[in-house]
Amino acid sequence: MKIDKGLFISINILVIFSLFTGALALFGNNITEVTKWDKKEIVKIENRLRRLDKESITIPLMEFDSNYDFTITVRNKEDFDNLTVLIPQKLQDYKNILVEIEEGTYFSTTDHILINNQIHPDCGLSITGNGDVTIMATSHNLMEEAKIYDGYAITDVLIGDTVNPNEVFTDGENLIHLSVIDDSINSGIKFVDRLFEKIKPNDRKDCHYKLKCDILPDKSADECKNLWLWATHSWISSYEKIDSIVDGYIYLTANSDVELYQCPLNTDYTSWKIMPRIKIVNHGPSNNGVYVDKNGLAYLPKKYASIFKCDKGAFLNIENSELKCIEVAGIKFVGGNAPVIDINRVTDYVYIHDCDFTSQQDLSIRLGTDNGIVRNNAFRNSMGTVIDIPNKGCRNHVISNNRFTNCGNRLLNQGCIKAAADSVLISGNVFHNNLISALNVGVWHGAKPQGRISSIVEDNFIYNDDEFLKDYIGKSLLDVSMLYVYTKNDNVIIRRNRLHGFRTLASGNG
């Protein structure tokens, strides 16, 4: 019986393997010059996806090609803003629409293209950049309206009377954090040997905690007015206002939605006692970042030529709608606090390639549909999960030859790619210096799978530089940058992946 069972499993694995292997030959190793949607290539992909599962026999043939019925050319801000209404309108009259965005920088001040409650199962939409095209999910360059003073450019950002430590700024390439570490207060990263203690443990409405810590000397409430405590562990990362520091205790008021470090003591992590990591954040002017005072004035270091606030939303959102196929290619997306591309249903394909996603606060791509192809894209400086194939009973996705660098800046328990669908090929991707896991496949216990979940993870390169995460050396729960196979999967094949450079992480965890 053992031999028969093993043989049965081996045959299943071999069948699934044979269904996936053909897709690998389609992808190169680098981001290349953008090409328009090619009918022959898509038909090849479609034929290979058809073989991913023996039951996948109803995928319609791709008919989307370069013979567009209508072309929209974007040359300036007015043309770009007009896409919001023009694309949904033209889908009523034309089957194949090309949106060609000419070289330049465009500012997306809203959830830009929203196609909601429209069913066009025979229509295709291709959005491509012609040259160096950047779409900033923000209102404007803060430096344009700034006054120069004493090493800073000062501008009114109108954020109200409260400082939000999670505000994100970018120079178009890198994250510029609002949270500025002032080395003079010796905050650093510290590991604490006890959990936060609730001052009134029986009062569920009381959000006051204290923490035994020697990071700072005693300070009054007035002296702590600019100090916040940044705290993280395996599933939570948050900023909490410091009230005072007395007799070696930090007293703080936590967000009412956050329960600080109530870690179950039956965890199998040996380092649970020293799991919390904290540092002190001083919202005072510094040459290392952005300071926003209580009057809504932003102090911006002059060394930056431009600073953008990443405070707007998605670029393309297909909600409760259906199109035949969607292509997005050759565009650099910067910023955004909602998924940049969020698509919940197509009849044929979603094809996202040769794009650059930088400094997103939320997801870059979410595909709650069948037949998604994401290839030759670059993802940098994202805050959390980057690509999400959610638990919706979807199938047939290829995520190939993408590069993920410095993602997961919030240190949450997320992944660059989260895949909970059937027949997913994750191949040839590079994951470099990320603060979250590279790959999460399947769903965790407690969640109910909405369909079959199977994937092949092969030929990926996951690595960290020698000096990466040097602040986190020690027995801390920083189980990131590798691969999670969650508790509920039907089939997962993992092979020929190269992983190295993890000796700076927690010993044994993750």
PDB file of C-alpha atoms in Angstrom, residues 50 59 90-91 126 153 163 174-175 193 208 218 264 272 275 302 334 342 397 414 462 465 496 501 504 506 509:
ATOM      1  CA  ARG A  50      -4.698  25.345 -20.687  1.00  0.00           C
ATOM      2  CA  ILE A  59     -10.412  28.988 -21.581  1.00  0.00           C
ATOM      3  CA  LYS A  90     -15.401  54.359 -25.067  1.00  0.00           C
ATOM      4  CA  LEU A  91     -15.818  50.806 -23.828  1.00  0.00           C
ATOM      5  CA  SER A 126      -4.308  48.093 -23.368  1.00  0.00           C
ATOM      6  CA  ALA A 153      12.421  73.912   2.593  1.00  0.00           C
ATOM      7  CA  VAL A 163       1.227  63.905  13.330  1.00  0.00           C
ATOM      8  CA  ASN A 174      13.281  56.059  -2.419  1.00  0.00           C
ATOM      9  CA  LEU A 175      11.037  56.261   0.597  1.00  0.00           C
ATOM     10  CA  ASP A 193      12.827  41.049  27.848  1.00  0.00           C
ATOM     11  CA  HIS A 208      -2.347  52.965  28.825  1.00  0.00           C
ATOM     12  CA  ASP A 218      13.509  60.117  32.936  1.00  0.00           C
ATOM     13  CA  PRO A 264       0.383  33.366  23.236  1.00  0.00           C
ATOM     14  CA  TRP A 272       9.131  34.715  22.479  1.00  0.00           C
ATOM     15  CA  MET A 275      10.258  39.148  20.835  1.00  0.00           C
ATOM     16  CA  LYS A 302      17.149  70.968   0.894  1.00  0.00           C
ATOM     17  CA  VAL A 334       5.213  55.910  -7.704  1.00  0.00           C
ATOM     18  CA  ASP A 342      -6.847  45.993  -8.707  1.00  0.00           C
ATOM     19  CA  HIS A 397      -1.378  32.680 -13.030  1.00  0.00           C
ATOM     20  CA  GLN A 414       3.541  39.868   4.897  1.00  0.00           C
ATOM     21  CA  ILE A 462      16.201  35.062  -2.749  1.00  0.00           C
ATOM     22  CA  ASP A 465      23.543  41.424   1.359  1.00  0.00           C
ATOM     23  CA  ARG A 496      15.825  24.882  -7.908  1.00  0.00           C
ATOM     24  CA  GLY A 501      22.667  35.744   2.859  1.00  0.00           C
ATOM     25  CA  THR A 504      22.131  38.297   9.789  1.00  0.00           C
ATOM     26  CA  ALA A 506      17.219  35.535  13.674  1.00  0.00           C
ATOM     27  CA  ASN A 509      13.310  31.505  12.902  1.00  0.00           C
TER      28      ASN A 509
END
